[in-house]
Short mmCIF file of C-alpha atoms in Angstrom, two decimals:
data_model
loop_
_atom_site.label_atom_id
_atom_site.label_comp_id
_atom_site.label_asym_id
_atom_site.label_seq_id
_atom_site.Cartn_x
_atom_site.Cartn_y
_atom_site.Cartn_z
CA MET A 29 0.12 0.03 0.02
CA THR A 30 1.35 3.52 -0.83
CA GLU A 31 2.31 5.33 2.28
CA GLY A 32 -0.39 7.17 4.12
CA VAL A 33 -3.12 5.83 1.66
CA PHE A 34 -6.12 4.45 3.53
CA SER A 35 -8.68 2.18 1.52
CA GLU A 36 -11.89 0.28 2.08
CA LYS A 37 -14.28 -1.69 0.12
CA HIS A 38 -18.10 -0.67 -0.52
CA GLN A 39 -20.93 -2.17 -2.20
CA VAL A 40 -23.30 0.55 -3.74
CA LEU A 41 -26.63 0.06 -1.96
CA PHE A 42 -30.19 0.78 -3.82
CA TYR A 43 -30.93 3.72 -1.58
CA GLU A 44 -27.36 5.42 -2.72
CA THR A 45 -28.56 5.52 -6.20
CA ASP A 46 -31.38 7.28 -8.14
CA ARG A 47 -33.64 6.54 -11.06
CA THR A 48 -30.60 6.10 -13.21
CA LYS A 49 -29.31 3.44 -10.95
CA GLU A 50 -26.18 5.41 -10.47
CA THR A 51 -25.22 7.14 -7.27
CA THR A 52 -26.44 10.52 -6.70
CA VAL A 53 -23.29 13.01 -6.32
CA GLY A 54 -24.38 13.67 -2.85
CA MET A 55 -24.22 9.93 -2.24
CA LEU A 56 -20.90 9.77 -3.96
CA VAL A 57 -19.43 12.25 -1.47
CA ASN A 58 -20.95 10.73 1.32
CA ILE A 59 -19.22 7.41 0.21
CA LEU A 60 -15.88 9.04 -0.08
CA MET A 61 -16.06 10.55 3.20
CA LEU A 62 -16.59 7.06 4.57
CA ALA A 63 -12.81 6.55 4.03
CA SER A 64 -11.72 9.63 5.90
CA GLN A 65 -13.99 8.66 8.71
CA ASP A 66 -12.77 5.28 8.85
CA GLN A 67 -9.14 6.38 8.54
CA SER A 68 -9.58 8.73 11.42
CA ILE A 69 -11.19 5.86 13.59
CA ALA A 70 -8.31 3.55 12.78
CA LEU A 71 -5.86 6.32 13.69
CA GLY A 72 -7.80 6.87 17.12
CA LEU A 73 -8.70 10.38 16.09
CA THR A 74 -12.51 10.12 16.44
CA GLU A 75 -14.84 13.05 16.07
CA GLU A 76 -15.55 12.32 19.88
CA LYS A 77 -11.78 12.69 20.75
CA ILE A 78 -11.42 15.92 18.61
CA ASN A 79 -14.78 17.42 20.03
CA ALA A 80 -13.63 16.73 23.58
CA LEU A 81 -10.50 18.81 22.86
CA GLY A 82 -12.86 21.67 21.75
CA TYR A 83 -12.36 21.29 17.89
CA GLY A 84 -14.00 20.00 14.98
CA TRP A 85 -13.04 19.41 11.29
CA VAL A 86 -14.97 21.42 8.93
CA ILE A 87 -14.76 21.10 5.08
CA THR A 88 -14.57 24.31 3.03
CA GLN A 89 -14.19 23.10 -0.39
CA HIS A 90 -14.39 20.04 -2.73
CA LEU A 91 -13.06 19.61 -6.22
CA ILE A 92 -14.93 16.48 -7.83
CA GLU A 93 -14.13 14.93 -11.03
CA ILE A 94 -16.17 11.99 -12.15
CA VAL A 95 -15.33 9.48 -14.98
CA ARG A 96 -18.55 7.61 -14.21
CA MET A 97 -20.89 7.22 -11.28
CA PRO A 98 -20.77 3.94 -9.26
CA LYS A 99 -23.72 1.83 -10.17
CA TYR A 100 -26.28 0.26 -7.92
CA GLY A 101 -24.65 -3.20 -6.52
CA GLU A 102 -21.23 -2.36 -7.77
CA GLN A 103 -18.31 -3.28 -5.63
CA ILE A 104 -15.99 -0.53 -5.31
CA THR A 105 -12.73 0.59 -3.29
CA ILE A 106 -12.65 3.91 -1.75
CA PHE A 107 -9.13 5.50 -1.30
CA THR A 108 -8.09 8.58 0.82
CA LYS A 109 -4.77 10.31 1.51
CA ALA A 110 -4.16 13.32 3.64
CA ASP A 111 -1.93 15.08 1.03
CA SER A 112 -0.52 18.14 2.71
CA TYR A 113 -1.21 20.86 5.25
CA ASN A 114 -0.17 24.26 6.32
CA ARG A 115 -0.91 26.43 9.19
CA TYR A 116 -4.61 26.65 8.65
CA PHE A 117 -5.65 24.37 5.77
CA CYS A 118 -5.48 20.55 5.25
CA TYR A 119 -5.83 19.05 1.79
CA ARG A 120 -7.10 15.48 1.24
CA ASP A 121 -7.41 13.38 -1.79
CA PHE A 122 -10.18 10.85 -2.28
CA TRP A 123 -10.81 8.49 -5.07
CA ILE A 124 -12.83 5.37 -6.04
CA GLU A 125 -11.82 2.38 -8.27
CA SER A 126 -13.98 -0.19 -9.69
CA GLN A 127 -13.14 -3.94 -9.23
CA GLN A 128 -11.17 -3.82 -12.63
CA GLY A 129 -8.97 -1.08 -11.05
CA GLU A 130 -10.46 1.64 -13.14
CA ARG A 131 -10.80 4.95 -11.59
CA LEU A 132 -14.32 6.26 -11.51
CA ALA A 133 -14.11 9.56 -9.46
CA LYS A 134 -11.79 11.67 -7.63
CA MET A 135 -12.16 14.44 -5.06
CA HIS A 136 -9.68 17.03 -3.53
CA SER A 137 -10.88 18.56 -0.31
CA VAL A 138 -10.04 21.26 2.02
CA PHE A 139 -10.52 20.81 5.67
CA VAL A 140 -10.04 23.27 8.54
CA LEU A 141 -9.91 23.06 12.36
CA MET A 142 -12.69 24.89 13.94
CA ASP A 143 -12.47 26.14 17.54
CA GLN A 144 -15.91 25.15 18.78
CA GLN A 145 -15.92 27.70 21.58
CA LYS A 146 -14.79 30.62 19.58
CA ARG A 147 -16.55 29.34 16.44
CA LYS A 148 -13.47 30.41 14.52
CA ILE A 149 -10.86 28.68 12.44
CA ALA A 150 -8.08 27.48 14.71
CA ARG A 151 -4.34 26.62 13.85
CA VAL A 152 -3.84 22.99 12.69
CA LEU A 153 -2.71 21.05 15.87
CA ASP A 154 0.32 18.82 15.53
CA GLU A 155 -1.25 16.00 17.46
CA LEU A 156 -4.29 15.83 15.06
CA ILE A 157 -2.45 15.89 11.80
CA ASP A 158 0.87 13.87 12.52
CA PRO A 159 -0.95 10.64 12.79
CA TYR A 160 -2.05 10.80 8.97
CA ASN A 161 1.50 10.88 7.88
CA CYS A 162 0.99 14.10 5.77
CA GLU A 163 3.25 16.58 4.43
CA TYR A 164 3.85 20.06 5.77
CA SER A 165 3.90 22.86 3.06
CA ALA A 166 3.88 26.50 3.88
CA LYS A 167 2.33 27.09 0.65
CA VAL A 168 -1.40 27.73 0.54
CA GLU A 169 -3.13 26.02 -2.47
CA ARG A 170 -5.07 28.16 -4.93
CA MET A 171 -8.19 26.77 -5.33
CA PRO A 172 -10.53 28.32 -7.93
CA ASP A 173 -13.41 29.82 -6.55
CA PRO A 174 -16.90 28.40 -8.17
CA LYS A 175 -17.69 31.39 -10.44
CA ARG A 176 -20.96 32.65 -11.82
CA LEU A 177 -21.70 31.82 -15.52
CA ALA A 178 -20.89 34.58 -18.02
CA GLN A 179 -24.14 33.53 -20.08
CA GLY A 180 -26.22 31.89 -17.47
CA ARG A 181 -30.03 31.43 -17.69
CA GLN A 182 -31.59 31.82 -14.37
CA LEU A 183 -33.97 28.80 -13.28
CA PRO A 184 -36.80 29.17 -10.87
CA ALA A 185 -35.49 29.15 -7.21
CA LYS A 186 -36.49 26.51 -4.90
CA GLN A 187 -36.89 26.48 -1.10
CA TYR A 188 -36.10 23.70 1.38
CA ARG A 189 -36.30 23.40 5.05
CA VAL A 190 -33.39 21.84 7.20
CA ARG A 191 -34.89 18.97 8.93
CA PHE A 192 -34.07 17.10 12.12
CA MET A 193 -32.80 14.13 10.16
CA ASP A 194 -30.79 16.07 7.76
CA ILE A 195 -28.36 16.77 10.64
CA ASP A 196 -26.08 13.60 10.82
CA SER A 197 -23.94 12.07 13.55
CA ASN A 198 -21.31 14.60 12.91
CA GLN A 199 -23.90 17.13 13.99
CA HIS A 200 -23.83 19.04 10.76
CA VAL A 201 -26.11 19.02 7.78
CA ASN A 202 -25.12 15.91 5.84
CA ASN A 203 -23.33 16.69 2.67
CA VAL A 204 -25.92 14.72 0.56
CA HIS A 205 -28.53 17.54 1.32
CA TYR A 206 -26.49 20.53 0.06
CA PHE A 207 -25.87 18.45 -3.25
CA ASP A 208 -29.49 17.59 -3.29
CA TRP A 209 -30.77 21.12 -3.09
CA MET A 210 -28.48 22.13 -5.85
CA ILE A 211 -29.07 19.38 -8.22
CA ASP A 212 -32.92 19.59 -7.69
CA GLY A 213 -32.72 22.94 -9.28
CA LEU A 214 -32.11 21.52 -12.64
CA SER A 215 -35.04 19.96 -14.72
CA GLU A 216 -35.80 16.35 -14.87
CA ASP A 217 -35.18 16.27 -18.58
CA PHE A 218 -31.75 17.76 -18.13
CA LEU A 219 -30.87 15.17 -15.22
CA LEU A 220 -32.03 12.33 -17.32
CA ARG A 221 -29.97 13.41 -20.51
CA HIS A 222 -26.75 14.58 -19.04
CA LYS A 223 -24.16 13.43 -16.72
CA LEU A 224 -22.14 15.27 -14.16
CA LEU A 225 -18.45 15.68 -15.06
CA LYS A 226 -16.86 18.06 -12.61
CA MET A 227 -18.12 20.14 -9.62
CA ASN A 228 -16.40 22.61 -7.55
CA ILE A 229 -18.35 23.28 -4.32
CA LYS A 230 -17.40 25.94 -1.61
CA TYR A 231 -18.93 26.05 1.78
CA LYS A 232 -19.16 29.55 3.50
CA ARG A 233 -21.45 29.11 6.41
CA GLU A 234 -23.20 26.19 8.14
CA VAL A 235 -27.06 26.12 8.13
CA HIS A 236 -28.94 24.98 11.07
CA TYR A 237 -31.96 22.88 12.12
CA GLY A 238 -35.18 24.66 11.32
CA GLU A 239 -33.69 27.38 8.86
CA MET A 240 -35.11 27.74 5.25
CA VAL A 241 -32.62 27.57 2.46
CA GLU A 242 -33.14 28.84 -1.11
CA SER A 243 -31.46 27.21 -3.95
CA ALA A 244 -31.02 29.31 -6.90
CA THR A 245 -29.54 27.69 -10.18
CA GLU A 246 -28.30 29.10 -13.57
CA ILE A 247 -27.61 27.11 -16.50
CA ASP A 248 -25.66 27.55 -19.81
CA GLU A 249 -27.01 24.73 -22.07
CA ALA A 250 -24.64 25.59 -24.86
CA LYS A 251 -21.31 25.16 -22.55
CA LEU A 252 -23.21 22.54 -20.29
CA GLU A 253 -22.43 24.45 -17.24
CA SER A 254 -24.45 25.14 -14.12
CA PHE A 255 -23.99 27.43 -11.10
CA HIS A 256 -25.63 27.01 -7.80
CA VAL A 257 -26.07 29.13 -4.66
CA ILE A 258 -27.55 28.08 -1.44
CA LYS A 259 -28.90 30.98 0.65
CA THR A 260 -30.56 31.63 4.00
CA VAL A 261 -31.67 34.92 5.62
CA GLN A 262 -28.26 35.07 7.07
CA GLY A 263 -26.72 35.34 3.39
CA GLU A 264 -24.84 32.78 1.32
CA SER A 265 -24.24 29.42 2.71
CA CYS A 266 -22.66 27.57 -0.12
CA ARG A 267 -21.99 27.83 -3.89
CA ALA A 268 -21.01 25.40 -6.72
CA ARG A 269 -20.09 25.28 -10.30
CA CYS A 270 -20.80 22.12 -12.46
CA LEU A 271 -19.73 20.89 -15.81
CA TRP A 272 -21.90 18.41 -17.40
CA GLN A 273 -21.76 15.95 -20.45
CA LYS A 274 -24.52 14.68 -22.79
CA ARG A 275 -25.44 10.98 -22.07
CA THR A 276 -24.92 8.92 -24.93
CA MET A 277 -27.73 6.55 -24.52
CA MET B 9 -29.76 -21.71 8.75
CA THR B 10 -33.50 -21.90 9.09
CA GLU B 11 -35.21 -22.84 5.86
CA GLY B 12 -36.03 -19.86 3.77
CA VAL B 13 -34.29 -17.26 5.96
CA PHE B 14 -31.84 -15.03 4.00
CA SER B 15 -29.42 -12.98 6.13
CA GLU B 16 -26.51 -10.73 5.27
CA LYS B 17 -23.99 -8.31 7.46
CA HIS B 18 -24.23 -4.68 7.24
CA GLN B 19 -22.19 -2.02 9.10
CA VAL B 20 -24.15 1.04 9.92
CA LEU B 21 -22.82 4.13 7.97
CA PHE B 22 -22.53 7.59 9.38
CA TYR B 23 -25.21 8.79 6.71
CA GLU B 24 -27.64 6.35 7.78
CA THR B 25 -27.78 7.95 11.21
CA ASP B 26 -29.09 11.27 12.50
CA ARG B 27 -27.92 13.72 15.37
CA THR B 28 -28.56 10.81 17.93
CA LYS B 29 -25.96 8.77 16.24
CA GLU B 30 -28.82 6.12 15.73
CA THR B 31 -30.38 5.10 12.40
CA THR B 32 -33.39 6.99 11.27
CA VAL B 33 -36.70 4.98 10.98
CA GLY B 34 -36.49 5.54 7.29
CA MET B 35 -32.95 4.30 7.05
CA LEU B 36 -33.73 1.41 9.21
CA VAL B 37 -36.56 0.30 6.79
CA ASN B 38 -33.98 0.86 3.71
CA ILE B 39 -31.48 -1.33 5.61
CA LEU B 40 -34.14 -4.02 6.21
CA MET B 41 -35.09 -3.98 2.68
CA LEU B 42 -31.39 -4.61 1.62
CA ALA B 43 -32.00 -8.09 2.77
CA SER B 44 -35.06 -8.75 0.45
CA GLN B 45 -33.39 -7.07 -2.48
CA ASP B 46 -30.28 -9.31 -2.08
CA GLN B 47 -32.38 -12.40 -1.56
CA SER B 48 -34.20 -11.58 -4.68
CA ILE B 49 -31.10 -11.27 -6.68
CA ALA B 50 -29.56 -14.50 -5.27
CA LEU B 51 -32.72 -16.42 -6.25
CA GLY B 52 -32.53 -14.73 -9.86
CA LEU B 53 -35.70 -12.79 -9.40
CA THR B 54 -34.05 -9.26 -10.01
CA GLU B 55 -36.43 -6.24 -10.39
CA GLU B 56 -35.37 -6.19 -13.98
CA LYS B 57 -36.60 -9.69 -14.68
CA ILE B 58 -39.82 -8.87 -12.91
CA ASN B 59 -40.41 -5.58 -14.95
CA ALA B 60 -39.55 -7.46 -18.21
CA LEU B 61 -42.64 -9.81 -17.27
CA GLY B 62 -44.76 -6.58 -16.93
CA TYR B 63 -44.99 -6.82 -13.00
CA GLY B 64 -43.36 -4.85 -10.23
CA TRP B 65 -43.38 -5.62 -6.45
CA VAL B 66 -45.14 -2.88 -4.35
CA ILE B 67 -45.17 -2.84 -0.65
CA THR B 68 -48.68 -1.69 1.04
CA GLN B 69 -47.95 -1.98 4.60
CA HIS B 70 -45.10 -2.23 7.29
CA LEU B 71 -45.56 -3.20 11.10
CA ILE B 72 -42.33 -2.08 12.68
CA GLU B 73 -41.15 -2.83 16.25
CA ILE B 74 -37.84 -1.33 17.48
CA VAL B 75 -36.18 -2.64 20.70
CA ARG B 76 -33.20 0.00 20.07
CA MET B 77 -32.04 1.56 16.70
CA PRO B 78 -28.76 0.34 15.32
CA LYS B 79 -25.90 2.76 16.02
CA TYR B 80 -23.32 4.55 13.85
CA GLY B 81 -20.50 1.97 13.05
CA GLU B 82 -22.42 -1.07 14.46
CA GLN B 83 -22.13 -4.30 12.84
CA ILE B 84 -25.66 -5.75 12.39
CA THR B 85 -27.16 -8.77 10.63
CA ILE B 86 -30.27 -8.39 8.63
CA PHE B 87 -32.69 -11.20 8.22
CA THR B 88 -35.52 -12.01 6.04
CA LYS B 89 -38.18 -14.66 5.36
CA ALA B 90 -40.89 -14.63 3.01
CA ASP B 91 -43.37 -15.89 5.38
CA SER B 92 -46.67 -16.78 3.54
CA TYR B 93 -48.85 -15.80 0.70
CA ASN B 94 -52.36 -16.09 -0.82
CA ARG B 95 -53.84 -15.20 -4.09
CA TYR B 96 -52.95 -11.42 -3.90
CA PHE B 97 -50.86 -10.69 -0.74
CA CYS B 98 -47.40 -11.85 0.10
CA TYR B 99 -46.22 -11.59 3.83
CA ARG B 100 -42.51 -11.14 4.69
CA ASP B 101 -40.74 -10.82 7.92
CA PHE B 102 -37.48 -8.80 8.44
CA TRP B 103 -35.43 -8.50 11.49
CA ILE B 104 -31.92 -7.14 12.77
CA GLU B 105 -29.70 -8.54 15.30
CA SER B 106 -26.63 -7.16 16.86
CA GLN B 107 -23.26 -8.99 17.07
CA GLN B 108 -24.41 -10.24 20.33
CA GLY B 109 -27.42 -11.84 18.76
CA GLU B 110 -29.75 -9.33 20.51
CA ARG B 111 -32.89 -8.58 18.36
CA LEU B 112 -32.65 -4.89 17.71
CA ALA B 113 -35.87 -4.40 15.41
CA LYS B 114 -38.43 -6.48 13.47
CA MET B 115 -40.88 -5.57 10.66
CA HIS B 116 -43.64 -7.57 8.94
CA SER B 117 -44.55 -6.20 5.79
CA VAL B 118 -47.26 -6.92 2.72
CA PHE B 119 -46.10 -6.99 -0.87
CA VAL B 120 -48.48 -7.12 -3.80
CA LEU B 121 -47.75 -7.72 -7.31
CA MET B 122 -48.67 -4.93 -9.74
CA ASP B 123 -49.53 -5.25 -13.21
CA GLN B 124 -47.58 -2.49 -14.64
CA GLN B 125 -49.73 -1.89 -17.80
CA LYS B 126 -53.15 -2.00 -16.19
CA ARG B 127 -51.86 -0.34 -12.89
CA LYS B 128 -53.79 -2.85 -11.08
CA ILE B 129 -52.80 -5.53 -8.43
CA ALA B 130 -52.31 -9.02 -10.08
CA ARG B 131 -52.62 -12.46 -8.84
CA VAL B 132 -49.24 -13.48 -7.44
CA LEU B 133 -47.58 -15.96 -9.87
CA ASP B 134 -46.25 -19.16 -8.98
CA GLU B 135 -42.98 -18.63 -10.64
CA LEU B 136 -42.11 -15.30 -8.65
CA ILE B 137 -43.07 -16.73 -5.43
CA ASP B 138 -42.10 -20.62 -5.42
CA PRO B 139 -38.32 -19.64 -5.29
CA TYR B 140 -38.71 -18.03 -1.98
CA ASN B 141 -39.66 -21.38 -0.18
CA CYS B 142 -42.90 -19.64 1.16
CA GLU B 143 -46.09 -21.00 2.42
CA TYR B 144 -49.35 -20.74 0.63
CA SER B 145 -52.30 -20.04 3.02
CA ALA B 146 -55.68 -18.96 1.72
CA LYS B 147 -56.23 -16.92 4.76
CA VAL B 148 -55.78 -13.15 4.31
CA GLU B 149 -54.19 -11.56 7.16
CA ARG B 150 -56.13 -9.08 9.34
CA MET B 151 -53.40 -6.16 9.63
CA PRO B 152 -54.61 -3.21 11.68
CA ASP B 153 -55.32 0.08 9.92
CA PRO B 154 -53.11 2.96 11.21
CA LYS B 155 -56.01 4.86 13.17
CA ARG B 156 -56.41 8.45 13.78
CA LEU B 157 -55.82 9.34 17.45
CA ALA B 158 -58.77 9.68 19.90
CA GLN B 159 -57.30 12.81 21.72
CA GLY B 160 -54.74 13.86 19.06
CA ARG B 161 -53.32 17.57 18.85
CA GLN B 162 -52.78 18.92 15.49
CA LEU B 163 -49.43 20.06 14.60
CA PRO B 164 -48.64 22.44 11.87
CA ALA B 165 -48.70 20.65 8.39
CA LYS B 166 -45.44 20.94 6.34
CA GLN B 167 -45.01 20.71 2.38
CA TYR B 168 -42.39 18.71 0.29
CA ARG B 169 -41.66 18.63 -3.33
CA VAL B 170 -40.97 15.04 -4.70
CA ARG B 171 -37.48 15.61 -6.10
CA PHE B 172 -35.67 13.76 -8.79
CA MET B 173 -33.29 12.02 -6.51
CA ASP B 174 -36.13 10.99 -4.32
CA ILE B 175 -36.78 8.44 -6.73
CA ASP B 176 -34.55 5.33 -6.24
CA SER B 177 -33.37 2.70 -8.57
CA ASN B 178 -36.57 0.76 -8.10
CA GLN B 179 -38.22 4.05 -9.72
CA HIS B 180 -40.38 4.60 -6.65
CA VAL B 181 -39.96 7.21 -4.12
CA ASN B 182 -37.53 5.66 -1.78
CA ASN B 183 -38.99 4.66 1.64
CA VAL B 184 -36.67 6.88 3.41
CA HIS B 185 -38.55 9.93 2.25
CA TYR B 186 -42.14 8.99 3.50
CA PHE B 187 -40.59 8.45 6.85
CA ASP B 188 -38.70 11.53 6.74
CA TRP B 189 -41.61 13.57 5.71
CA MET B 190 -43.69 12.05 8.67
CA ILE B 191 -41.13 12.28 11.38
CA ASP B 192 -40.13 15.79 10.28
CA GLY B 193 -43.77 16.87 11.56
CA LEU B 194 -42.77 16.35 15.05
CA SER B 195 -40.79 18.93 17.10
CA GLU B 196 -37.05 18.68 17.46
CA ASP B 197 -37.59 18.71 21.41
CA PHE B 198 -39.71 15.61 20.96
CA LEU B 199 -37.48 13.90 18.76
CA LEU B 200 -34.67 14.53 21.01
CA ARG B 201 -36.39 13.36 24.15
CA HIS B 202 -38.27 10.16 22.64
CA LYS B 203 -37.55 7.05 20.85
CA LEU B 204 -39.69 5.25 18.51
CA LEU B 205 -41.25 1.90 19.74
CA LYS B 206 -43.83 0.97 17.19
CA MET B 207 -45.05 2.28 13.78
CA ASN B 208 -47.76 1.04 11.39
CA ILE B 209 -47.58 2.52 7.95
CA LYS B 210 -49.95 1.95 5.19
CA TYR B 211 -49.33 3.10 1.58
CA LYS B 212 -52.37 3.75 -0.65
CA ARG B 213 -51.11 5.68 -3.84
CA GLU B 214 -47.73 6.28 -5.06
CA VAL B 215 -46.58 9.89 -5.31
CA HIS B 216 -44.59 11.00 -8.39
CA TYR B 217 -41.81 13.40 -9.22
CA GLY B 218 -42.54 17.00 -9.06
CA GLU B 219 -45.74 16.45 -6.99
CA MET B 220 -46.13 18.46 -3.67
CA VAL B 221 -46.82 16.36 -0.84
CA GLU B 222 -48.47 17.71 2.65
CA SER B 223 -47.38 15.86 5.84
CA ALA B 224 -49.98 16.23 8.59
CA THR B 225 -49.23 15.16 12.16
CA GLU B 226 -51.19 14.72 15.20
CA ILE B 227 -49.85 13.95 18.75
CA ASP B 228 -51.04 12.62 21.94
CA GLU B 229 -48.34 13.50 24.46
CA ALA B 230 -50.02 11.63 27.23
CA LYS B 231 -50.17 8.40 25.52
CA LEU B 232 -47.02 9.06 23.60
CA GLU B 233 -48.65 8.21 20.15
CA SER B 234 -48.49 10.17 16.89
CA PHE B 235 -50.71 9.89 13.59
CA HIS B 236 -49.36 10.99 10.27
CA VAL B 237 -50.95 11.41 6.92
CA ILE B 238 -49.08 12.18 3.65
CA LYS B 239 -51.53 13.75 0.98
CA THR B 240 -51.09 15.36 -2.57
CA VAL B 241 -53.82 17.12 -4.50
CA GLN B 242 -54.92 13.58 -5.86
CA GLY B 243 -55.65 12.45 -2.01
CA GLU B 244 -54.25 10.48 0.56
CA SER B 245 -51.05 8.79 -0.21
CA CYS B 246 -49.89 7.18 3.11
CA ARG B 247 -50.71 7.17 6.71
CA ALA B 248 -49.09 5.70 9.81
CA ARG B 249 -49.37 5.66 13.61
CA CYS B 250 -46.45 5.69 15.90
CA LEU B 251 -45.88 4.69 19.59
CA TRP B 252 -43.06 6.46 21.48
CA GLN B 253 -41.12 6.04 24.56
CA LYS B 254 -39.29 8.71 26.64
CA ARG B 255 -35.58 8.52 26.51
CA THR B 256 -33.92 7.62 29.67
CA MET B 257 -30.87 9.73 29.31
#
């Protein structure tokens, strides 16, 4: 095994897929995150332990690239590696391979450590990063911001309420809901005829139980790009840009 | 292994649990259904094969009893057995055991065969039931209807839109959503302070992509019972009655 790479197998369950029998992008991200959760547990750095120190890991950005979505029933292997870190940011890579060793999807993610009392980003603690065998690099990565479309057509915004069961065992709105709120802004026809190639999603502010969120969507059907913003009355919570491809069948 | 009993192992994933780190009831039902899906696949009676014959299995009722919900990370075993059938109804049992062999939950479910062209219930076909090694009994089970509460207090109804990703690889609104729509009608305070002991849920009519559903909730806080109805403009889609218990911690 390559140094610092953690992997685990997963069989895609029916409730992780949609009508196309492929995983939704939200579930893809949940599945990828299984690997980092289980790596943390294997290293003794559980959520509970980090919370007991007064901290929590928070994701600020994901860059996702999809060759093809895993299918219902498919046996996949999830990989993750804590790539590098600096004073405030930790970079982590994720990828999924099919049983034939084909790379199906990858994700590059930014994690920060949150001081739970001060509700502010904390400096990365050595004791929380050393066990991952991760490289220190003073350089802060320049991740592209998800940008508004030059020629976007606005689609009708949709409203969602954050529900009790949307908050998962990490005490955050589960990833899948942000993705669902965004993807649901696109039409059925578009979703059946296209597949997601790339997604850049950046989180700005947590939303909480009971809040109403608005999901606004822009689309450029020529370039097959979409842009998504999730807002609450408090302001912008999350934005993303997607690149799509026509399905051949 | 007891005759006709199918079982499989499952480890509870973080996104199958809520804030309490226990599976939601919707996810519990999804997890239970894994066993019947995988049994059908093992017997060569896949969804595709049944659809190709012009039929589909539809669930009309679940009776659920919970000793305790499976927890995040817990290794469980799911069991299922096709119990008996008559001309139109098939009865199936499900249960979950912990690693120590403790029974955590059980479910008794009614399945019917739907003629996909006529959109009507069809007579159970021998070729679709024989492989399950299931007993024929002319007697139709008298399952209790989920009844309105005698002393129920009406809570504010909530609206939900059926989204693209709510339709799963079986081409139906995934179970988890009906349960989420119902449970979300109860207050945060109630959900944190109580646990579900029993649920009787009866489906009347499928809801479709794009439809708006209304979830209406009644509660009797003395008897710790709740009653739930899911409606669309077409009428009632689903109703359920729940029995709750105060959490000790």
